[in-house]
Coordinates of C-alpha atoms in Angstrom, one line a residue:
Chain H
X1 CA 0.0 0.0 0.0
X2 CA 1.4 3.3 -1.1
X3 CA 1.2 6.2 0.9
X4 CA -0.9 9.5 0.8
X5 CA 1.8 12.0 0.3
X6 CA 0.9 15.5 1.9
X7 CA 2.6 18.8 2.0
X8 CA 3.7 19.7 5.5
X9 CA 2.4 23.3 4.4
X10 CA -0.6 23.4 1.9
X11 CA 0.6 25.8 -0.6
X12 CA 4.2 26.8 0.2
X13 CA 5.5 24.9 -2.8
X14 CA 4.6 22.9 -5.7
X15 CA 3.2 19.3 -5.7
X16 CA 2.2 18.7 -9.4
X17 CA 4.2 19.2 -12.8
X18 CA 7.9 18.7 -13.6
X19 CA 9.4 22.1 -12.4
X20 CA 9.2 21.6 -8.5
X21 CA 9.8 25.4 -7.0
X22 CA 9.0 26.9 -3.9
X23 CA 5.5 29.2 -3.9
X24 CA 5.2 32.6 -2.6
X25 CA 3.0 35.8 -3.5
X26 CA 3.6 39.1 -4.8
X27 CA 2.4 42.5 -3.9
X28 CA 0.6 43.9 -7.0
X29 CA 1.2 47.5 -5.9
X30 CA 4.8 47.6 -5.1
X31 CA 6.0 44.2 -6.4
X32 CA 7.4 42.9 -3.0
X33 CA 7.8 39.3 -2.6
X34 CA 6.7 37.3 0.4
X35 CA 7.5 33.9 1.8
X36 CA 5.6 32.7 3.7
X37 CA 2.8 33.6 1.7
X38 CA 1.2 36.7 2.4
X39 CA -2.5 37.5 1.5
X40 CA -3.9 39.9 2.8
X41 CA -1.6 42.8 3.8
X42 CA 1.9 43.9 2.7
X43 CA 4.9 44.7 4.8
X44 CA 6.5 47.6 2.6
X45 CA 5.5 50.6 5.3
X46 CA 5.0 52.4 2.2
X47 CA 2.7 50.5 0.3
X48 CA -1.2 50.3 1.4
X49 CA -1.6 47.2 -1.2
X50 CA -4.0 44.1 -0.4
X51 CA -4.0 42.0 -3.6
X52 CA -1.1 39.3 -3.8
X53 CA -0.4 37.5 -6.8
X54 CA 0.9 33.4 -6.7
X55 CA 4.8 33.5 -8.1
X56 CA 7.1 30.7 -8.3
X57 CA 10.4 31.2 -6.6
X58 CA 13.6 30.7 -8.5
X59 CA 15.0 27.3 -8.3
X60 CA 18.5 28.3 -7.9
X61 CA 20.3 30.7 -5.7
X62 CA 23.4 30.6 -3.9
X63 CA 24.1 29.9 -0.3
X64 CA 24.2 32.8 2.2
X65 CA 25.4 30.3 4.6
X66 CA 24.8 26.8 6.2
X67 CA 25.0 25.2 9.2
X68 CA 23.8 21.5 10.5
X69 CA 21.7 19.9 13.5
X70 CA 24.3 18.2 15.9
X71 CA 21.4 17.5 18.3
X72 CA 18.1 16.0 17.6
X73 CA 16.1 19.3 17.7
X74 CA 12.6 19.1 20.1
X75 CA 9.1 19.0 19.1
X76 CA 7.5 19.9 16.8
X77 CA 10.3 18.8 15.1
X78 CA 9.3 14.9 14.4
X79 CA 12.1 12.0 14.9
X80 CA 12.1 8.7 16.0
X81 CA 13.1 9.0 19.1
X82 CA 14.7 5.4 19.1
X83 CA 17.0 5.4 16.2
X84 CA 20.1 6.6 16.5
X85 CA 20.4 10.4 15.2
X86 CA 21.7 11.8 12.4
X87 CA 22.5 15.3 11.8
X88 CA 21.0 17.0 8.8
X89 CA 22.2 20.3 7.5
X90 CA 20.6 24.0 7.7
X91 CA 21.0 25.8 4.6
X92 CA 20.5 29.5 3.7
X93 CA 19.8 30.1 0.5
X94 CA 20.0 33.7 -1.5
X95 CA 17.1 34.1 -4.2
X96 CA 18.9 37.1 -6.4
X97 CA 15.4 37.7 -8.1
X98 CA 13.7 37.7 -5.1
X99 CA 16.0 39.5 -3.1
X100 CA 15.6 37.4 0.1
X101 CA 17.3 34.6 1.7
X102 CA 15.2 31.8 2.5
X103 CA 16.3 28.4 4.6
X104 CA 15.8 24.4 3.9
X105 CA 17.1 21.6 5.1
X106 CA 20.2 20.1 2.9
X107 CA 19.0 16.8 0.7
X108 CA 19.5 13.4 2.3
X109 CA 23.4 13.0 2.0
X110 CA 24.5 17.1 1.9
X111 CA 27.0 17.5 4.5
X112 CA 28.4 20.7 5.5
X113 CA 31.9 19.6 3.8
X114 CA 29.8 20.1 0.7
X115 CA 29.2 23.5 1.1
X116 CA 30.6 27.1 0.7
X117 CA 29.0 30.7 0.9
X118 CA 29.1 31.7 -2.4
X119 CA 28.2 28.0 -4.2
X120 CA 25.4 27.3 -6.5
X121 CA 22.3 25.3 -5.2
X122 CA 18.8 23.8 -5.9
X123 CA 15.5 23.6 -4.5
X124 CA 13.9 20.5 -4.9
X125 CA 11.6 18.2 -3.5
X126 CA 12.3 16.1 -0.4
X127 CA 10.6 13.7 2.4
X128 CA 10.2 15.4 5.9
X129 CA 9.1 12.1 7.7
X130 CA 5.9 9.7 7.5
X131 CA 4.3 8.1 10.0
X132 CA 1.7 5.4 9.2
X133 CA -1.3 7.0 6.6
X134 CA 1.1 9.9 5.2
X135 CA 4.5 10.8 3.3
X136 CA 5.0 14.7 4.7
X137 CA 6.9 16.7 1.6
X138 CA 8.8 19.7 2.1
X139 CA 11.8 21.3 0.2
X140 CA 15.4 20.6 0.4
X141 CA 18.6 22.2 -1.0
X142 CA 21.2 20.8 -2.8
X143 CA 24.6 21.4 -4.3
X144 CA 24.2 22.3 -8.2
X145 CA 26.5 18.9 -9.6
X146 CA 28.6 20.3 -12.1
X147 CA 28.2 18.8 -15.7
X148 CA 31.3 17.2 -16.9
Chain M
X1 CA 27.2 64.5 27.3
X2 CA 25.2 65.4 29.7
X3 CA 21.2 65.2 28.8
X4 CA 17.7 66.1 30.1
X5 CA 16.9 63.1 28.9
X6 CA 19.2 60.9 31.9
X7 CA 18.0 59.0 34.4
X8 CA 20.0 57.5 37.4
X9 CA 21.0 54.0 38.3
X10 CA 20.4 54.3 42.4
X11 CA 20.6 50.3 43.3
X12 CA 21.3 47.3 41.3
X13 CA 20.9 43.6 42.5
X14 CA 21.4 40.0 41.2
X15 CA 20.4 36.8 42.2
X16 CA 23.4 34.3 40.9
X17 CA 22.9 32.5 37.8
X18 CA 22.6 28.8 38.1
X19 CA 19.6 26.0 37.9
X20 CA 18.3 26.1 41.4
X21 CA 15.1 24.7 41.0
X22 CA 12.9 27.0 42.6
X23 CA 10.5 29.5 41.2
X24 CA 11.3 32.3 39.9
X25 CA 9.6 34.6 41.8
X26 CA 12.1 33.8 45.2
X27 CA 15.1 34.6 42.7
X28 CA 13.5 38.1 41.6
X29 CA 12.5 39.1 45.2
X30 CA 16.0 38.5 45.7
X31 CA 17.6 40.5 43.4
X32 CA 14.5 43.4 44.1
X33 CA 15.7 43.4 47.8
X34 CA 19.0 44.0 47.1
X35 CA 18.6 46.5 44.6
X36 CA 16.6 48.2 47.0
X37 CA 19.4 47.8 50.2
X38 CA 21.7 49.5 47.2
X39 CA 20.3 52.7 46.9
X40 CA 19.4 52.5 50.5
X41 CA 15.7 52.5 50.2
X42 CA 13.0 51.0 51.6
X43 CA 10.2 48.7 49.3
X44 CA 7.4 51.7 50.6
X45 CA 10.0 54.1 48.5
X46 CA 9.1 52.8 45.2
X47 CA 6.7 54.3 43.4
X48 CA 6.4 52.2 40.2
X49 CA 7.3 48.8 39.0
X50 CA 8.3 47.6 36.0
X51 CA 8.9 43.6 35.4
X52 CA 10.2 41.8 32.6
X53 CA 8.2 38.7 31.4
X54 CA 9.1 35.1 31.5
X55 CA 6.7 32.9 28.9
X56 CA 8.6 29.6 30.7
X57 CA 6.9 30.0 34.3
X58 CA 2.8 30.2 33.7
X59 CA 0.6 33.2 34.1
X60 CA 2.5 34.8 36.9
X61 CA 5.1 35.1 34.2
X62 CA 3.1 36.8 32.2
X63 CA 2.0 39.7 34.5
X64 CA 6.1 40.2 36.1
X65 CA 4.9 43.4 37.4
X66 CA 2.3 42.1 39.2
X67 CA 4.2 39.4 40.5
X68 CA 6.9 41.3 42.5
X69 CA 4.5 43.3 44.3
X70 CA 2.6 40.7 45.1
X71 CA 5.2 38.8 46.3
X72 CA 7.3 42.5 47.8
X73 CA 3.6 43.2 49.7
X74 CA 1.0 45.1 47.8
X75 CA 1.7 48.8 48.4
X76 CA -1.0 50.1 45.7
X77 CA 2.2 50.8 43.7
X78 CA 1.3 51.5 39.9
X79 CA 3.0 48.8 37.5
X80 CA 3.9 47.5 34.0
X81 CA 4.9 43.6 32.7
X82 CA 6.9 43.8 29.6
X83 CA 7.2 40.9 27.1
X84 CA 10.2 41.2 24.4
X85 CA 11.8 37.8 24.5
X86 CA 15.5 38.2 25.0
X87 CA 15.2 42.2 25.2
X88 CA 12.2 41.6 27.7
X89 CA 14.6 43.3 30.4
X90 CA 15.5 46.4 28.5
X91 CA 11.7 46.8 27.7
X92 CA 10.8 47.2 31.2
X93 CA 13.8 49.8 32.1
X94 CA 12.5 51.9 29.1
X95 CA 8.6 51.8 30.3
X96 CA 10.3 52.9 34.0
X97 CA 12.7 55.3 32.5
X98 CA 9.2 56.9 30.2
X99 CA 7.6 57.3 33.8
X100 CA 10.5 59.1 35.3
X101 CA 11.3 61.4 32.3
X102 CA 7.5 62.2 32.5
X103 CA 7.5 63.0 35.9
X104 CA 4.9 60.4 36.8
X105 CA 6.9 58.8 39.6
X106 CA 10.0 59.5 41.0
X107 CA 11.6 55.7 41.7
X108 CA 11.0 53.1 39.9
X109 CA 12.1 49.2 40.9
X110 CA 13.0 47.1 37.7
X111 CA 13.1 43.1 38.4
X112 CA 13.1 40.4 35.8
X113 CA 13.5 36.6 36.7
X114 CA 13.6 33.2 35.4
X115 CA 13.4 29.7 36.0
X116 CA 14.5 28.2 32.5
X117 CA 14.2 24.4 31.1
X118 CA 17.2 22.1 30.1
X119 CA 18.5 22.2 26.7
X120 CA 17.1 24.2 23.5
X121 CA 14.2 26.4 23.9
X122 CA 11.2 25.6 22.2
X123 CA 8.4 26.9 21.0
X124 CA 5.1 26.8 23.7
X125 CA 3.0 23.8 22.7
X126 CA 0.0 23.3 20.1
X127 CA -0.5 23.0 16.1
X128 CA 0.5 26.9 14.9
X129 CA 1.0 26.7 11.3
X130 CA 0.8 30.9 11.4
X131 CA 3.0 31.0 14.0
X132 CA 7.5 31.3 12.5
X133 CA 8.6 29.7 15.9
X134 CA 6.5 26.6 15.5
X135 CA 6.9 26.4 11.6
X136 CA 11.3 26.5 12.5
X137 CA 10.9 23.8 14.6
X138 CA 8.3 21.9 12.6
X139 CA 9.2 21.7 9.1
X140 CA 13.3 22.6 9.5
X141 CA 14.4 22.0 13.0
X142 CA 15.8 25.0 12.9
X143 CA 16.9 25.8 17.0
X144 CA 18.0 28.9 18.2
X145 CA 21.5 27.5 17.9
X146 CA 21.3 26.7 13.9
X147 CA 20.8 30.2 13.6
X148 CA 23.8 31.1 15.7
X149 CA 26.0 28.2 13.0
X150 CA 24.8 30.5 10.1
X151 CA 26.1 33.7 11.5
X152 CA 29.6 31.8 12.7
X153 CA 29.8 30.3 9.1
X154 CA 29.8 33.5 7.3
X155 CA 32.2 35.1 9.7
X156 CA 34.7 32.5 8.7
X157 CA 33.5 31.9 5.0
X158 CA 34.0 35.6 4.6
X159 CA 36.6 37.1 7.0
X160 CA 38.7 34.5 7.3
X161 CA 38.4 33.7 11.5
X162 CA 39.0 30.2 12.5
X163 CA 37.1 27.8 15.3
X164 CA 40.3 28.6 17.5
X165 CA 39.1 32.3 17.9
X166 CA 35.3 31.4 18.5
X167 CA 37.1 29.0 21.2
X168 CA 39.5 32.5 22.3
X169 CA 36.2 34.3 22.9
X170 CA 34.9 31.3 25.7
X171 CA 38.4 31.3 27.1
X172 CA 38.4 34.9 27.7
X173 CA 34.4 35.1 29.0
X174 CA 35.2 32.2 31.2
X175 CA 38.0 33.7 33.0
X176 CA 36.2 37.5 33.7
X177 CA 33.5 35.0 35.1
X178 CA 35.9 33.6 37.7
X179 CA 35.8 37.3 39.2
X180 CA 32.0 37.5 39.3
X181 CA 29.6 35.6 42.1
X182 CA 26.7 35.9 40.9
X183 CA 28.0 34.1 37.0
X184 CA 26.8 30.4 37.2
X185 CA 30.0 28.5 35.1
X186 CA 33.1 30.3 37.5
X187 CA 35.4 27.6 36.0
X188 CA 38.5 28.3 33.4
X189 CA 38.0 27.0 30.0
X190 CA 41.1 26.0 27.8
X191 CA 41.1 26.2 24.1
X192 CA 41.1 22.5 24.0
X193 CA 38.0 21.9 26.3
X194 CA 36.3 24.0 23.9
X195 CA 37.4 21.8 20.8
X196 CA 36.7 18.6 22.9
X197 CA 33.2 19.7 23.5
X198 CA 30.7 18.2 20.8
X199 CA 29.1 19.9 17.9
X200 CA 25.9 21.4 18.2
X201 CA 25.3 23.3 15.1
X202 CA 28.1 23.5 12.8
X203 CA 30.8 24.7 13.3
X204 CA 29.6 25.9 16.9
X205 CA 30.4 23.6 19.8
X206 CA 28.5 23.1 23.0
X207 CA 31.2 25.5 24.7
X208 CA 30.3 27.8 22.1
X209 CA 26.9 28.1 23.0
X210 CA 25.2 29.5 25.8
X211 CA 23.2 27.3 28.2
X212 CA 19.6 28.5 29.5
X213 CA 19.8 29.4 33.5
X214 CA 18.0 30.5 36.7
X215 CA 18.7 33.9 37.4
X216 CA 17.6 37.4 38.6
X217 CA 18.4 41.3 38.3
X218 CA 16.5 44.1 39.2
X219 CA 17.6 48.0 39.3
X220 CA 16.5 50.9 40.7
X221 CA 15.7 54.0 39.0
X222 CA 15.6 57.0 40.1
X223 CA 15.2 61.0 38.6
X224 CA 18.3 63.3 38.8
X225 CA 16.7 65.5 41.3
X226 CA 15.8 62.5 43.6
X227 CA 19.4 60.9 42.9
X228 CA 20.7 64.0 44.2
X229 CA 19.4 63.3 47.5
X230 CA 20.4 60.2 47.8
X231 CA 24.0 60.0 46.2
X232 CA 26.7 62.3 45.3
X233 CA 28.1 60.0 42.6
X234 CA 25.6 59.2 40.5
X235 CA 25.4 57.0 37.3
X236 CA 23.3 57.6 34.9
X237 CA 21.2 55.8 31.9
X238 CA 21.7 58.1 28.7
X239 CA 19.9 55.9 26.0
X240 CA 17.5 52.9 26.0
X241 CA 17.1 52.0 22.4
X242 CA 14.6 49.5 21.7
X243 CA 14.1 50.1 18.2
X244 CA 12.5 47.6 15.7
X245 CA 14.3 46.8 12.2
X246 CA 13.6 48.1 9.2
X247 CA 11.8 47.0 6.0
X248 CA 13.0 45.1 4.2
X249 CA 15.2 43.1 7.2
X250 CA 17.8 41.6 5.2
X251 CA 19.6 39.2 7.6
X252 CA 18.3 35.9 8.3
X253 CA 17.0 36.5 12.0
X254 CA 15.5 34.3 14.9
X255 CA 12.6 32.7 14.5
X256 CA 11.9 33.8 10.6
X257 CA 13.1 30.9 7.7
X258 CA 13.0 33.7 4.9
X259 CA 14.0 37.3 5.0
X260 CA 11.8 40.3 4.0
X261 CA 12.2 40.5 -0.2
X262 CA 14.0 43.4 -1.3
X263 CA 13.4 44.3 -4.7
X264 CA 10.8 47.1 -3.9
X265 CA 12.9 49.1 -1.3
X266 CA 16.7 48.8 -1.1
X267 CA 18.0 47.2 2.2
X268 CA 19.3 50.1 5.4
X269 CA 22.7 50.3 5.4
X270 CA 22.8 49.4 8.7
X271 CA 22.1 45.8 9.8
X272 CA 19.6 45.4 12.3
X273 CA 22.0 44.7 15.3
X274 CA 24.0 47.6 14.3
X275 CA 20.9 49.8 14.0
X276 CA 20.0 49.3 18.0
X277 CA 23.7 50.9 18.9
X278 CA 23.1 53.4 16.5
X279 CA 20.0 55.0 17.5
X280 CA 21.5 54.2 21.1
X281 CA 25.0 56.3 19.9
X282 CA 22.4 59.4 18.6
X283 CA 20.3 59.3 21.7
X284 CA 23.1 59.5 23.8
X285 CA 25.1 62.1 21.8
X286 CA 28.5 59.8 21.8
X287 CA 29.8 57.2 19.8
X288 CA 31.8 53.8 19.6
X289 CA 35.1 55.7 20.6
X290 CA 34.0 57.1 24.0
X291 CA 33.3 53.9 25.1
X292 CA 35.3 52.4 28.2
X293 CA 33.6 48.7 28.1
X294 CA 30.6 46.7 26.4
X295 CA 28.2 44.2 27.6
X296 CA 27.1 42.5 24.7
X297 CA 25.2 39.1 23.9
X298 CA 27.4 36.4 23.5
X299 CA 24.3 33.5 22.9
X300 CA 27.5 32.2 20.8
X301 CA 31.2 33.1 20.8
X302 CA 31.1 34.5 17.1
X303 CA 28.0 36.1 17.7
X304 CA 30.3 38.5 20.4
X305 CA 32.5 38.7 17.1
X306 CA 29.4 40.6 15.1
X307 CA 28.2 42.6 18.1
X308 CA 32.2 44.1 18.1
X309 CA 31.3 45.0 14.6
X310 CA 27.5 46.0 15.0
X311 CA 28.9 48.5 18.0
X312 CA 31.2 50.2 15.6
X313 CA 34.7 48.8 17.7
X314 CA 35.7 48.0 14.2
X315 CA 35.3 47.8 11.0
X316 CA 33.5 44.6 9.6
X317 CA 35.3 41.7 9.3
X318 CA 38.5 42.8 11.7
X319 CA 36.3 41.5 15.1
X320 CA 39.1 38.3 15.4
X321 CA 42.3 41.1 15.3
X322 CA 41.0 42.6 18.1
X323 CA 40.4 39.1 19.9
X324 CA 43.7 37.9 19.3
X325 CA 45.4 41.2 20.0
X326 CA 43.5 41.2 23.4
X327 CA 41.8 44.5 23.2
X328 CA 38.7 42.8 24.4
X329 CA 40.2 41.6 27.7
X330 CA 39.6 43.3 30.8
X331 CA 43.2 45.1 30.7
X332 CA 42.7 45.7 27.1
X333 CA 41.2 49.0 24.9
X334 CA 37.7 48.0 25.2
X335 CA 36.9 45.1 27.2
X336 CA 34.0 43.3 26.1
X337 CA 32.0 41.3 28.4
X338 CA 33.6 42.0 31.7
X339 CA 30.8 40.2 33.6
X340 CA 31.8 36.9 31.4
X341 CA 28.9 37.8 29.4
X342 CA 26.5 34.8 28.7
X343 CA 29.2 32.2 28.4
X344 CA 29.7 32.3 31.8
X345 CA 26.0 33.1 33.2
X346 CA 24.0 31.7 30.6
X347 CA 20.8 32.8 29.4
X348 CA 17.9 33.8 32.1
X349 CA 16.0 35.3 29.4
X350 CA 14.0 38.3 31.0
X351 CA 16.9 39.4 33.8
X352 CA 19.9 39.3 31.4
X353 CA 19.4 42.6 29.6
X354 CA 18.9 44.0 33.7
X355 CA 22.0 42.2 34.8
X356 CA 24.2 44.1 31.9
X357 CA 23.1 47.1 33.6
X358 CA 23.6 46.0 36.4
X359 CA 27.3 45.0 35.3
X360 CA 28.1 48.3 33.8
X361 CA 26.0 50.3 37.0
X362 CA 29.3 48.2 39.4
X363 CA 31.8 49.2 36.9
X364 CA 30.7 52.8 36.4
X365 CA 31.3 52.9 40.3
X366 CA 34.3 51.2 40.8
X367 CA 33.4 48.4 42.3
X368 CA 33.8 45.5 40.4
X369 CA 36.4 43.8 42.2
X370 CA 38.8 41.6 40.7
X371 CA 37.0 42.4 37.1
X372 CA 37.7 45.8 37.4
X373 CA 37.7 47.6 34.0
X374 CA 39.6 50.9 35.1
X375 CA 38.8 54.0 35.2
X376 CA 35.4 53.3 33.2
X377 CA 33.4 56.0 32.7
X378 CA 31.0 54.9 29.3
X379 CA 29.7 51.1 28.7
X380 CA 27.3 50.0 26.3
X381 CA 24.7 46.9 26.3
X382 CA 23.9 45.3 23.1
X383 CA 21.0 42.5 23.1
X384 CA 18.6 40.6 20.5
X385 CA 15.7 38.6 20.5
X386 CA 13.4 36.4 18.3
X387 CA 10.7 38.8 16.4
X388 CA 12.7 41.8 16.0
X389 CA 13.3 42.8 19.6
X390 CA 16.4 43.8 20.8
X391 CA 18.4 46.6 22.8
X392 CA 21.0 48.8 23.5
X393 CA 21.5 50.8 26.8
X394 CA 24.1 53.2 27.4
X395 CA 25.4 54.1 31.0
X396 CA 27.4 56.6 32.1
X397 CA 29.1 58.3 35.1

């Protein structure tokens, strides 16, 4: 049996198509970029505008910096409390287009020896945990491989 | 640099740092009642009490104010409770200090206490999908700490400083905290204890990081005219800044996982941080080279590195010159955390902005013992919180 695989945000980033990308919205008055998602009011303390577009985020950017979990972090984070832990990493990621820095954890397997301020990365899809009716998604960042 | 906008430090008082397992409440009478036997007054004196707000320690947290006079014996003194995460403290000095420089009250008592869990702060419980400090924890696990391994990367990603001068900075903290009774770690820290200590958030190590304590500080404040009745030496607050940052915030900051977008407005020039000193600097009609010493909040080693910087010590990047150079040391050109800062205290979130006060009150007056920074005249506090609060206080004699 295959299980239901849910967002563990409704509507912070994609779930259907090919191009998986982060979701935020964009002020319609003065063009400002939010994520999280915001819908109702805008943060610019000069702009009174209330109608937000939907945007995809870029899909690359560039770490700002990164950092990893040496400790098994308490709830709400989820983990098995039994197995043995393994640290993940914590990576900042610059959106140039965006103009904002916005954080994910590193893909299964990114270590911080992997890493560099300055280096090229990717959003893409990735598994937060499950538990017995549902696969959690969430975003993760990765290295950009270089083509040979 | 005298102003009519001064107030006067006339008692400060401190319950030690530690994990005592009691409530709260016995550590901030504590520190009230000394406070109070400092500027030689009596409980009856004070007209107006401000407490800083613990969120660990039920409703009585909540309402600090309350609390302490309660617990002091209701007077029908007039009070505020002040909530502003780490700058909780520095909150409820400036809602005192905006009393006195009103002329609504005279004295004021300032008390904030805590009784703090084991290991990382987290959020308070329930399902808050709105809320950034549940959605850190939930969906990236992102502790307070992770944020401090960002900040330490950069600094050596960028300026070139080394795990060996994040481990300088605990050596140095953990010996002014030898000096100081009412710090909870007095114990000397070698360079290799610090390496030999597990990672917690890369490439911070638990000796990088501060622990989460018991602890309590309270002040009392008085006008000028009163303090001239009472003291002939006074020393006086000349700035509380509390200011919030500015759109767009451009810095990844505690507890947000995405900063505000800047392609409609251009970012400050100042960072955040740096903008609390600043408007502290203005307020106070000084700057960065009048100052004697600085209290500032080491949550990590490198984060004492950037608050060097965000002060305007130095120039960016040149924080680890001074280190290594030992201009940050007691005997050096601007000692930096005299006290042992939070290294040596660790964190008792609403009392700690008070207890820098407190720190730089003992110093202004001479009498800080063994940790004597000499012939101080001008210190500076620098603190930060999660959801843009933070502070900057600057005392002078």
């Amino acid at each position: 049996m295959t299980k239901d695989h849910k967002p563990v945000v409704p509507g912070w980033f994609t779930t259907s198509g090919e191009d998986f990308s982060l979701l935020g919205t964009r002020c319609t008055a003065c063009g400002t970029v939010f994520f999280p998602r915001q819908e109702t009011f805008c943060s610019n303390p000069a702009c009174a505008g209330t109608e937000f577009a939907e945007v995809p985020l870029s899909r690359r950017g560039t770490v700002w910096s990164y950092t990893n979990a040496g400790y098994r972090p308490p709830a709400p984070f989820v983990s098995d409390p039994d197995a043995e832990w393994q640290p993940f990493t914590i990576i900042a990621v610059r959106l140039e287009a965006e103009g904002l820095i916005v954080l994910g954890q590193g893909a299964p397997g990114v270590g911080v020896d992997d890493l560099k301020v300055g280096v090229e990365v990717e959003i893409v899809p990735g598994v937060l945990y499950e538990n017995d009716e549902h696969v959690y998604t969430t975003w993760n960042v990765r290295p950009v491989e270089v083509k040979a | 640099m005298s102003t009519d906008r001064e107030i006067v430090v006339l008692g400060a008082g401190m319950h030690p740092w530690g994990k005592w397992g009691r409530n709260f409440v016995e550590y901030g009478v504590k520190a009230a009642q000394d406070a109070l036997k400092d500027a030689g007054l009596a409980w009856q004196d004070i007209q107006f009490v401000a407490g800083a707000d613990t969120i660990r320690n039920g409703y009585p947290g909540f309402v600090a104010g309350a609390t302490f006079a309660q617990a002091l014996g209701w007077t029908g003194v007039r009070i505020s409770s002040s909530y502003a995460a780490c700058a909780s403290g520095s909150h409820a000095i400036a809602s005192a200090r905006a009393q006195i420089l009103a002329g609504l009250c005279d004295v004021a008592l300032v008390v904030g206490a805590d009784a703090a869990p084991k290991g990382f702060f987290a959020p308070v419980g329930g399902d808050r999908p709105d809320d950034p400090d549940w959605v850190r924890f939930h969906v990236l696990g992102a502790t307070n700490p992770a944020y401090f391994g960002l900040y330490a990367r950069r600094r050596i990603d960028l300026y070139g400083a080394s795990v060996e001068d994040f481990a300088r900075v605990k050596v140095k903290n953990a010996r002014n905290g030898l000096a100081n009774p009412n710090a909870r770690y007095r114990k000397a820290f070698t360079m290799e204890d610090v390496a030999a200590s597990p990672i917690v958030c890369d490439p911070l190590r638990l000796m990088d990081i501060c622990a989460t304590s018991d602890g309590a500080a309270a002040v009392v404040l008085c006008s000028k005219e009163f303090a001239a009745r009472h003291t002939t030496s006074p020393v006086r607050i000349s700035a509380v800044s509390t200011v919030t940052p500015t759109f767009p915030s451009a810095l990844i900051e505690l507890p947000d996982i995405a900063t505000d977008s800047s392609v409609a407005v251009a970012p400050h020039d100042l960072s955040f941080r740096a903008s609390l000193a600043h408007a502290a600097y203005q307020e106070a009609g000084i700057g960065p080279e009048d100052l004697s010493l600085a209290e500032v909040y080491d949550l990590s080693t490198a984060l004492e590195l950037d608050w060097i910087e965000d002060l305007g010590i130095c120039a960016r990047g040149e924080a680890e010159k001074l280190l290594r150079d030992g201009a940050t040391e007691i005997t050096g050109r601007i000692p930096v955390n005299a006290s042992g800062g939070l290294g040596s205290f660790g964190e008792a979130v609403p009392a700690q902005a008070i207890a820098q006060v407190c720190e730089l009150t003992w110093q202004l007056r001479g009498e800080a013992g063994e940790r004597q920074v000499s012939g101080a005249t001008v210190g500076i506090t620098a603190n930060q919180g999660l959801f843009g609060h933070g502070s900057s206080i600057i005392v002078t004699r």
